[in-house]
mmCIF file of C-alpha atoms in Angstrom:
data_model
loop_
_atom_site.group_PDB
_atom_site.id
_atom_site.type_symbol
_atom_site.label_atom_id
_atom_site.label_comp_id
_atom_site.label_asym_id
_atom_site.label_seq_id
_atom_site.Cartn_x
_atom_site.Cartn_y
_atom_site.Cartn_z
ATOM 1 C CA UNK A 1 56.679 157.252 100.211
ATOM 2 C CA UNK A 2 58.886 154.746 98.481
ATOM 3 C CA UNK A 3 58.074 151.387 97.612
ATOM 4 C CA UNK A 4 60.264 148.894 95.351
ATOM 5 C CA UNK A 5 59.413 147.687 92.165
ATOM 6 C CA UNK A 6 61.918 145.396 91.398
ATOM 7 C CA UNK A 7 65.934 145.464 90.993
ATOM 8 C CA UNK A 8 67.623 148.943 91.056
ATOM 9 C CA UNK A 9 63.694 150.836 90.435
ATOM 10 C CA UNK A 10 62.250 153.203 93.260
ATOM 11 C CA UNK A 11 59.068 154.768 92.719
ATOM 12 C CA UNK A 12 59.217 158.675 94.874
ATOM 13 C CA UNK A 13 55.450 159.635 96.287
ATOM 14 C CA UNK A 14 55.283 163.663 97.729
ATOM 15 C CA UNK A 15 52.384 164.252 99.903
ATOM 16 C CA UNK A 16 51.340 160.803 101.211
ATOM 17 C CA UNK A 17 52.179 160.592 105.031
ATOM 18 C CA UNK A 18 48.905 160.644 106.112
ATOM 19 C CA UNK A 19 48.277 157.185 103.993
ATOM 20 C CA UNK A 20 51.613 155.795 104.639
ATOM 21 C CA UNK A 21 53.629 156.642 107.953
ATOM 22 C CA UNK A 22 57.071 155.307 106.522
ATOM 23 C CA UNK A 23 58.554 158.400 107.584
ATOM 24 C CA UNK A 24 57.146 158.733 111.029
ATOM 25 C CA UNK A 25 59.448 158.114 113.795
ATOM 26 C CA UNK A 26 58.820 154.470 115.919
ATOM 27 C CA UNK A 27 57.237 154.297 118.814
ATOM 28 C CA UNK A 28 58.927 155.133 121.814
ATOM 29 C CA UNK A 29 61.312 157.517 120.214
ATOM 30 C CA UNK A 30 57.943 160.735 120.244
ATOM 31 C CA UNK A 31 55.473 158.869 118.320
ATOM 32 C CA UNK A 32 53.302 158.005 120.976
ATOM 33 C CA UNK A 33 51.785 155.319 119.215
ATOM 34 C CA UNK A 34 52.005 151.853 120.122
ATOM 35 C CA UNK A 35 53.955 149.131 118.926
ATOM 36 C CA UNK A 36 51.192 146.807 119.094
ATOM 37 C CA UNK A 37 49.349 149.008 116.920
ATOM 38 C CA UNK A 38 45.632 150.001 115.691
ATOM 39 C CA UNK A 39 42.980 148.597 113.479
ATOM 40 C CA UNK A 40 42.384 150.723 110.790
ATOM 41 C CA UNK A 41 40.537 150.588 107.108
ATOM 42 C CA UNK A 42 40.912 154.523 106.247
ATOM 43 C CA UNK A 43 39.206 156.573 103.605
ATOM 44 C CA UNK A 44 39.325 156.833 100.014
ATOM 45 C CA UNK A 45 42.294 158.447 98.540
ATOM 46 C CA UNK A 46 43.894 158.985 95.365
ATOM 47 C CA UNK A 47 47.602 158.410 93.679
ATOM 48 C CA UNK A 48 48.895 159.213 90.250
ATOM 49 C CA UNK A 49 45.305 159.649 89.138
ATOM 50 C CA UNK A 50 44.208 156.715 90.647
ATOM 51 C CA UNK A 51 41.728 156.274 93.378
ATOM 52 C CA UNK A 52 41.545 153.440 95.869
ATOM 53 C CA UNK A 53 39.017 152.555 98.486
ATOM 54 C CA UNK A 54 40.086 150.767 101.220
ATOM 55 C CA UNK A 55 37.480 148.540 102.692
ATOM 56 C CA UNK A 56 36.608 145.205 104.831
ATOM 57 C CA UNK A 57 36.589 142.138 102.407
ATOM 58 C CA UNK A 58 37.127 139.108 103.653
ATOM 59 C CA UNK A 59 36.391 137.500 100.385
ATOM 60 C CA UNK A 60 39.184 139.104 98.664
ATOM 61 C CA UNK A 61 41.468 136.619 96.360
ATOM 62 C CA UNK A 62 43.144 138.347 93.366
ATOM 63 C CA UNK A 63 46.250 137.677 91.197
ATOM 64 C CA UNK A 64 48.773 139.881 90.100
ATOM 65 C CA UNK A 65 52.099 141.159 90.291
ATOM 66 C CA UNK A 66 54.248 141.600 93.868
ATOM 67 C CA UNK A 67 57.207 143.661 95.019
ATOM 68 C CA UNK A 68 58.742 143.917 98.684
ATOM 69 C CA UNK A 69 60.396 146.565 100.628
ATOM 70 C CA UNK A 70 63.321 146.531 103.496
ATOM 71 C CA UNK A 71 66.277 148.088 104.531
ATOM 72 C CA UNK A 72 64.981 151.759 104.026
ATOM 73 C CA UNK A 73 62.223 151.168 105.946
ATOM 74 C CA UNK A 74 63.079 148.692 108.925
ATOM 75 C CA UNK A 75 62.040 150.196 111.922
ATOM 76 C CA UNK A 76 60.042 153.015 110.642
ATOM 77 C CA UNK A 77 56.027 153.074 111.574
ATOM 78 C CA UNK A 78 54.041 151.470 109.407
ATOM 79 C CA UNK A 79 50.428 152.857 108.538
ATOM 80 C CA UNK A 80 48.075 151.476 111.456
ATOM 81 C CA UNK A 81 51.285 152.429 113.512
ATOM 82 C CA UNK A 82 53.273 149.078 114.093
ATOM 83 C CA UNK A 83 56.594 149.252 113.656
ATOM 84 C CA UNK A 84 57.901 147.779 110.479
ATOM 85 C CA UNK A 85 60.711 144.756 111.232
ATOM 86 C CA UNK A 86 61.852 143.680 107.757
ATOM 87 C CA UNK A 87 62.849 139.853 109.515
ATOM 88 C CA UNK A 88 59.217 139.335 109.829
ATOM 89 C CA UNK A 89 56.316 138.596 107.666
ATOM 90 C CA UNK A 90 54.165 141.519 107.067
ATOM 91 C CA UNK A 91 53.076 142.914 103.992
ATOM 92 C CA UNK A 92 51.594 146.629 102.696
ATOM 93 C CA UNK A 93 47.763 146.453 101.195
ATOM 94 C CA UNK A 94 46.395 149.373 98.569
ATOM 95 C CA UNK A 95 42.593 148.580 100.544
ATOM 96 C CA UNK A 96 42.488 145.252 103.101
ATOM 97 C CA UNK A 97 42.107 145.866 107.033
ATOM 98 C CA UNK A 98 44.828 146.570 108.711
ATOM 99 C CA UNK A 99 45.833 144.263 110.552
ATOM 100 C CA UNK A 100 44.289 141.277 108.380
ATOM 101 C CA UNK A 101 46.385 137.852 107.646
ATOM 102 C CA UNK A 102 46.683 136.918 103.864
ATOM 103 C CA UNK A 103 48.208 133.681 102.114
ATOM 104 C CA UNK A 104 50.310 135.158 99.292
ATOM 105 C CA UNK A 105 51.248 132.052 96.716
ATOM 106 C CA UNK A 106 54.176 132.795 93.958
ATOM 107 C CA UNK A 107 52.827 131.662 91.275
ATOM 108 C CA UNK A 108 55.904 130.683 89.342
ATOM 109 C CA UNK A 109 57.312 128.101 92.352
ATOM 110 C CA UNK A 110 54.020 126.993 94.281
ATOM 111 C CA UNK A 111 55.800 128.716 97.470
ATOM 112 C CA UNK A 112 52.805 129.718 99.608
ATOM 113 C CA UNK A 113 53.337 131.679 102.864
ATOM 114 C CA UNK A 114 50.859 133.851 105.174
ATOM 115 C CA UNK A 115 51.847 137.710 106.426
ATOM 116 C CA UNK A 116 50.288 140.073 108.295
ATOM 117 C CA UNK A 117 48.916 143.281 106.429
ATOM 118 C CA UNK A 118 50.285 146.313 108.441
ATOM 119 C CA UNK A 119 50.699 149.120 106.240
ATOM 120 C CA UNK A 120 49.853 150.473 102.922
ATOM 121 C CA UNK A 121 51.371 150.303 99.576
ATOM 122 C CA UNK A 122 52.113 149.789 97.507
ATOM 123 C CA UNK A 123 52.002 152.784 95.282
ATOM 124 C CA UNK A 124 53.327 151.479 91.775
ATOM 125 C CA UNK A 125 50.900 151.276 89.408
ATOM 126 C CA UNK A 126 50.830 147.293 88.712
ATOM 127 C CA UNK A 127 51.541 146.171 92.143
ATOM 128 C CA UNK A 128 48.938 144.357 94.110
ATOM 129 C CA UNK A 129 50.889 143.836 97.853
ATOM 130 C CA UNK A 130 54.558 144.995 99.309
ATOM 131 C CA UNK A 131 56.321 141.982 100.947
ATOM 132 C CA UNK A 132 58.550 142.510 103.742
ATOM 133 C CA UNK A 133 62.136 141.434 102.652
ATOM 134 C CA UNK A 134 61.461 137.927 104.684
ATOM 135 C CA UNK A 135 58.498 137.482 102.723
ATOM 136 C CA UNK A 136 60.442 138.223 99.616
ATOM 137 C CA UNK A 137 63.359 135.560 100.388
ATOM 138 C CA UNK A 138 60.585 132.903 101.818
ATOM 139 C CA UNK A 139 59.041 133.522 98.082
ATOM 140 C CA UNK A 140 61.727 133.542 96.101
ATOM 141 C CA UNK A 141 61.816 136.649 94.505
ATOM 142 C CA UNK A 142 64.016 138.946 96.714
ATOM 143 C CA UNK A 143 66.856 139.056 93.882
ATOM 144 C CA UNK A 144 64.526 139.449 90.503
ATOM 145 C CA UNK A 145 62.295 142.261 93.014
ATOM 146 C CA UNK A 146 59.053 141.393 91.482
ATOM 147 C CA UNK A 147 56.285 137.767 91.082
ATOM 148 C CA UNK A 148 53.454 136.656 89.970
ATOM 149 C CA UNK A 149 51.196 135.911 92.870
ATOM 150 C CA UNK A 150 47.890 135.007 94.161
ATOM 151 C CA UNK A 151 46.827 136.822 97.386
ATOM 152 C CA UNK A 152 44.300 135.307 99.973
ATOM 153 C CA UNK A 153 42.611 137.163 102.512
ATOM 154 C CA UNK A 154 42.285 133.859 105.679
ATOM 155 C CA UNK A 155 38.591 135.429 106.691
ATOM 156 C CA UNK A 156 38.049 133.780 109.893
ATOM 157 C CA UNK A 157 42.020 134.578 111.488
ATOM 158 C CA UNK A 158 42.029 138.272 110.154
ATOM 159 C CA UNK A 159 38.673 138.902 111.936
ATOM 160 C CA UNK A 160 40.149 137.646 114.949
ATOM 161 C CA UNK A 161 43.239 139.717 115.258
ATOM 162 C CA UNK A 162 40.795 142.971 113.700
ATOM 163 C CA UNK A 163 38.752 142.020 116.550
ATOM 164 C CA UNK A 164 41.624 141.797 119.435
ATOM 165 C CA UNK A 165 43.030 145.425 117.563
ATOM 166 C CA UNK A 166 39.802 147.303 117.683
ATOM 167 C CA UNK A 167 39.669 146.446 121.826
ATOM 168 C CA UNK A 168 43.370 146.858 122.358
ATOM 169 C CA UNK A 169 43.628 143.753 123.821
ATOM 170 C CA UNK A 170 46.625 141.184 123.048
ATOM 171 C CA UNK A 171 45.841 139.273 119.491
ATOM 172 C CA UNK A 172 44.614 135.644 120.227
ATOM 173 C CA UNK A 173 47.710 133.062 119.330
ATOM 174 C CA UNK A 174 45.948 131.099 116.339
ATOM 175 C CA UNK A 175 48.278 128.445 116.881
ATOM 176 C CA UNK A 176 52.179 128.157 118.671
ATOM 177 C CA UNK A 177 55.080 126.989 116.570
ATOM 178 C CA UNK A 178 56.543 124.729 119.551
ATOM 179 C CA UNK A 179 55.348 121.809 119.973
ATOM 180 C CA UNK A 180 53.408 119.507 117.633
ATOM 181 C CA UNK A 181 51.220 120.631 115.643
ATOM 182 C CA UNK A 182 47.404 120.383 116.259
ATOM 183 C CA UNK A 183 46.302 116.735 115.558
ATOM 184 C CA UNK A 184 43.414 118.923 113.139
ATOM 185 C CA UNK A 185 45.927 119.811 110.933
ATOM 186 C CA UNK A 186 48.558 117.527 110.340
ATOM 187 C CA UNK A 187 52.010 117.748 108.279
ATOM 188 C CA UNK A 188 54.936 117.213 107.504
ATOM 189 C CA UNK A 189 58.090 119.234 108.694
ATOM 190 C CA UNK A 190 61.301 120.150 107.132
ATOM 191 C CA UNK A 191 63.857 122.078 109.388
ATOM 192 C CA UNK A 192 66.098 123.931 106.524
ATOM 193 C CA UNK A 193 68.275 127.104 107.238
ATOM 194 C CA UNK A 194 67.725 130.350 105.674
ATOM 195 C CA UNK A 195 68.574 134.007 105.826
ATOM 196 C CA UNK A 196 67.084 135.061 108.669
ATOM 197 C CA UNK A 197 66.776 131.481 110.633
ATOM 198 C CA UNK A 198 64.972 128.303 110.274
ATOM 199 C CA UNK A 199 62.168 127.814 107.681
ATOM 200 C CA UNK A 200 59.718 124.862 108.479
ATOM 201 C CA UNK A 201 58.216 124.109 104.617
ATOM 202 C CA UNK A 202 54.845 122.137 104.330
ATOM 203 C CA UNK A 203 53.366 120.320 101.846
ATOM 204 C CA UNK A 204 49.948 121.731 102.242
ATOM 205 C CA UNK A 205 47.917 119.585 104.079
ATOM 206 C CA UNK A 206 49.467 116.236 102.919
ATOM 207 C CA UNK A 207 51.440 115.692 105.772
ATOM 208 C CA UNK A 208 54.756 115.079 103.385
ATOM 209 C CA UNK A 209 56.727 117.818 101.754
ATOM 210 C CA UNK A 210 56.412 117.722 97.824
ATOM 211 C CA UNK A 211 57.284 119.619 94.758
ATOM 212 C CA UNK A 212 54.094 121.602 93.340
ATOM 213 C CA UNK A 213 52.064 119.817 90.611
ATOM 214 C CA UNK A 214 49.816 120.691 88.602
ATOM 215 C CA UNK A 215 46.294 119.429 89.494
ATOM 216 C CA UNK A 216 43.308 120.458 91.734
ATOM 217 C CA UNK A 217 43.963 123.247 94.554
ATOM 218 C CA UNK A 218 44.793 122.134 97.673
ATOM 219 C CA UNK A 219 43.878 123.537 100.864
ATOM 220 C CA UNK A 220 46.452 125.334 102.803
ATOM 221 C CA UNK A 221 47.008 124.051 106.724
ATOM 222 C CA UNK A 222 44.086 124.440 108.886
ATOM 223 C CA UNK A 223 45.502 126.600 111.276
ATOM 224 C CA UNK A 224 48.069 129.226 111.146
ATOM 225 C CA UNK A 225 51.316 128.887 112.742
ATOM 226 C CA UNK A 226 52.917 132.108 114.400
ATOM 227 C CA UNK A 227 54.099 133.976 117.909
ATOM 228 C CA UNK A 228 53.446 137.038 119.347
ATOM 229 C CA UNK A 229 55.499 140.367 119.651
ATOM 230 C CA UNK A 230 54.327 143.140 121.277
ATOM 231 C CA UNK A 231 50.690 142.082 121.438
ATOM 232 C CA UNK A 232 50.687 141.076 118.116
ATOM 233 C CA UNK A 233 50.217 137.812 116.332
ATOM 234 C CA UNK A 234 52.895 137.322 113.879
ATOM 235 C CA UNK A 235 53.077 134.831 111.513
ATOM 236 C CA UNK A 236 56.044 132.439 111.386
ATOM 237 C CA UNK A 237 57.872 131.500 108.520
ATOM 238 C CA UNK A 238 55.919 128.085 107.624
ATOM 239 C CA UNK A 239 56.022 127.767 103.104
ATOM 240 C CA UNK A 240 53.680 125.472 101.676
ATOM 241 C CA UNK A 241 54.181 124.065 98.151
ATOM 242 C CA UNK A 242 51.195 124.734 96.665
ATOM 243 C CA UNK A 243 50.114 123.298 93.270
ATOM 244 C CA UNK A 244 50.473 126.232 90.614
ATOM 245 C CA UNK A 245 49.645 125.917 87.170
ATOM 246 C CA UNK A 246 52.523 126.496 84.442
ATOM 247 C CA UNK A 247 53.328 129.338 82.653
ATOM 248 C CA UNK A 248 50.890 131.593 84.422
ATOM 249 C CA UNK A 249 49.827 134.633 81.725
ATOM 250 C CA UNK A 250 50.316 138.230 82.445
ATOM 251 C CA UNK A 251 47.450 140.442 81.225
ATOM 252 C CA UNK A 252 46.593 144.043 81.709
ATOM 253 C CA UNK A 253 42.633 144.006 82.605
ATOM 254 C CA UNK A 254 40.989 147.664 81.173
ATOM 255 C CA UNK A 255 37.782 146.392 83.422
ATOM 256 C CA UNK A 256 34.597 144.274 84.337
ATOM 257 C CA UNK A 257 31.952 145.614 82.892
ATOM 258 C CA UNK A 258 28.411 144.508 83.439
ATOM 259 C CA UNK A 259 27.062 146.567 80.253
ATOM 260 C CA UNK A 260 28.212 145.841 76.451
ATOM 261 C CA UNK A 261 28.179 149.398 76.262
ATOM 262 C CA UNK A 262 30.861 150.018 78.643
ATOM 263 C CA UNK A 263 32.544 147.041 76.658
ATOM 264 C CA UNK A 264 32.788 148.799 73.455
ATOM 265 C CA UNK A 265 33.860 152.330 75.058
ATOM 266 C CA UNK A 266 36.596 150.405 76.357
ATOM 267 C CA UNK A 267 38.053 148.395 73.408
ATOM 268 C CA UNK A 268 37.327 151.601 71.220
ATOM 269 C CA UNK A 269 39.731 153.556 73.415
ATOM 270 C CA UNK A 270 42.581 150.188 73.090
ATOM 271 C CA UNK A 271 41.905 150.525 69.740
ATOM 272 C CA UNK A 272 42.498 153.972 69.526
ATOM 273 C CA UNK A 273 45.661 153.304 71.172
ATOM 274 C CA UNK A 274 46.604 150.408 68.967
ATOM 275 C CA UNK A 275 45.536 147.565 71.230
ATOM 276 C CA UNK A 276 44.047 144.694 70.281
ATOM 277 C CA UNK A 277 41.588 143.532 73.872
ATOM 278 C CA UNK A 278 39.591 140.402 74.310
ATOM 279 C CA UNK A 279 36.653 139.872 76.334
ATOM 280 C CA UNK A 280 35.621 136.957 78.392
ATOM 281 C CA UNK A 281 32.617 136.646 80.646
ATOM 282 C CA UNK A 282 33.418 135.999 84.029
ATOM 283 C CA UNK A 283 30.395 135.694 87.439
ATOM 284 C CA UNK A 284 31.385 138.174 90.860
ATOM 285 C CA UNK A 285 28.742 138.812 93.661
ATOM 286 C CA UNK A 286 26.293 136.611 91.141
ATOM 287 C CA UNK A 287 27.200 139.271 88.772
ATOM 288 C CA UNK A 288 27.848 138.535 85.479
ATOM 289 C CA UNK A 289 30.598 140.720 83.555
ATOM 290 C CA UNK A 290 32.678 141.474 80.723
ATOM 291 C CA UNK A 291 36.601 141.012 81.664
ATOM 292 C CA UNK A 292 37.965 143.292 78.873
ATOM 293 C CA UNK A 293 42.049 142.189 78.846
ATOM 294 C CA UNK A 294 45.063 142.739 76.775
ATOM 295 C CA UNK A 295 47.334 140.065 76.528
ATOM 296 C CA UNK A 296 49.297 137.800 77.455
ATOM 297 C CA UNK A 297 52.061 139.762 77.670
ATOM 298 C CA UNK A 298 55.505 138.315 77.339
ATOM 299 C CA UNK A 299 57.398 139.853 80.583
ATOM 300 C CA UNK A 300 56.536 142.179 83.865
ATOM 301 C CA UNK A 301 58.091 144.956 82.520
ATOM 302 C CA UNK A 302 56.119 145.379 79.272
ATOM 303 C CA UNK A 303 52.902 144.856 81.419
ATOM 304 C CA UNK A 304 53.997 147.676 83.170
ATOM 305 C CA UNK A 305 54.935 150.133 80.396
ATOM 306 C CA UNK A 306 50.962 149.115 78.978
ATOM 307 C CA UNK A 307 49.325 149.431 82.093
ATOM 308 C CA UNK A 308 50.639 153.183 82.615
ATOM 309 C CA UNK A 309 49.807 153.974 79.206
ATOM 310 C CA UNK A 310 45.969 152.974 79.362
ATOM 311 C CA UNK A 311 45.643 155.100 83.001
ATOM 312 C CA UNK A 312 47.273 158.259 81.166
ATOM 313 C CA UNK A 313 44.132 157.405 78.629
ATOM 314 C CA UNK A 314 41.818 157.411 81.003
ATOM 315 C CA UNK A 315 41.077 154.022 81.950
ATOM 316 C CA UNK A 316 41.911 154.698 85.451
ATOM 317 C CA UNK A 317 40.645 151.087 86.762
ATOM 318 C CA UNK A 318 42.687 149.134 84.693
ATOM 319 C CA UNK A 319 45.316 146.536 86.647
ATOM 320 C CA UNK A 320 47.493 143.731 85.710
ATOM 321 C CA UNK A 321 46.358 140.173 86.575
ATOM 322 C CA UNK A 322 47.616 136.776 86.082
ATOM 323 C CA UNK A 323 45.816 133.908 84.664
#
């Protein structure tokens, strides 16, 4: 399994087919699996020492770091057994349903846009989703390879089309692209061209495209534009400008702890290691916890060469975030 990491860097996985089914053939060519695909969540497994456990959360929202994937994998079967189009807007997930619909925001331009979790990936360490190339060039960050994003998971849509999977029934069409858009959910539409056809942008739910500002969030549309292919509900290529803050910080998170035990374990190894961490408190599942970070760090790259250096210590949970 390959996935990319950014410009001219591909990561080589042995042994993964069962977890990713890049190299399986497409349907219709001895697969036997449809095109439509399956709903799947999958079991625990582990890569490069690290363990994920995929899972059903439809409260999931998490920052971090994205890459995207194409051309060596356009056409091949994806892991719930779609078949990957790079044109479309689809995305690989370490743990979320598959299928599920997520917003995905690039935090450095306020470009917002929702895909369709298919597959999973990907398997750098300091990755938190796989774009498709679409996704990528909707983004803005198919020529630098990686950004700084904020992933979504849209609860109520992703149940639906887990729902419609799980039956083998056609996906329900959360909303068509022709024709106006519902009177719900109103906004404002810009027809511009790009790589792979038109691009309708959106100003969130303003009704009148705008730059991002800073400022409170704002709520994406209220229904999801999108068409269907081969009984499945694809999203279609609507970017909202989204209000992002500047200068978004890169840090590596060791953990959330909910003991000050586990708190000093942790900054004793950084320390051993020549890292300075700081700890904030932070609430989850009315939870409270210790966020023990390192950072900010100055560019993707050296968050990278950090965060593989703390999981060959041991700190196996540790992931980069943005903040």
């Amino acid at each position: 399994m390959r996935r990319r990491r950014g410009v001219g860097r591909i990561v080589v996985l042995v042994g993964v087919a069962t977890l990713a089914a890049c190299a399986q053939n497409p349907a219709g060519t001895g697969s036997g699996l449809p095109t439509s695909g399956i709903y799947k969540v999958g079991k625990p497994y582990q890569i490069g020492g690290v363990w994920y456990y995929p899972k059903e959360d439809y409260g999931y929202d998490e920052t971090g770091i994205a890459s995207w994937y194409g051309p060596g994998f356009h056409e091949k079967t994806t892991a719930n057994g779609e078949i990957y189009d790079q044109d479309e807007l689809t995305a690989a997930h370490r743990t979320l349903p598959m299928p599920s619909l997520v917003r995905v925001t690039n935090l450095d331009n306020g470009r917002s846009i929702v895909v369709r979790v298919n597959d999973r990936g990907p398997y750098a360490n300091g990755r938190i989703i796989d774009m498709s190339r679409r996704g990528a060039q909707l983004l803005g960050f198919d020529g630098p390879g990686t950004a700084k994003v904020r992933v979504q998971i849209l609860a109520e849509e992703s149940r639906a089309i887990a729902a419609a999977a799980r039956q083998g029934t056609p996906a329900p069409l959360l909303a068509e692209t022709d024709g106006p858009p519902p009177k719900a959910a109103p906004r404002g539409r810009i027809e511009v061209s790009g790589p792979s056809g038109p691009v309708t942008t959106v100003s969130a739910s303003t009704g009148a495209p705008r730059p991002a500002v800073v400022g409170a969030p704002v709520p994406p549309p209220a229904t999801v534009a999108g068409s269907m292919a081969e009984g499945r509900f694809v999203p279609a290529p609507v970017v909202a400008q989204m209000p992002v803050k500047p200068r978004e910080a890169i840090y590596v998170q060791v953990g959330a702890f909910g003991s000050e035990e586990n708190v000093a374990k942790a900054r004793a190894r950084l320390s051993a290691m020549g890292q300075r961490a700081s700890v904030s408190l932070t609430r989850s599942g009315g939870l409270s916890l210790h966020r023990v970070r390192v950072g900010p760090l100055d560019s993707v790259d050296r968050a990278d060469t950090l965060l593989n250096q703390i999981i060959q210590a041991g700190l196996t949970e540790a992931k980069i975030v943005v903040d």
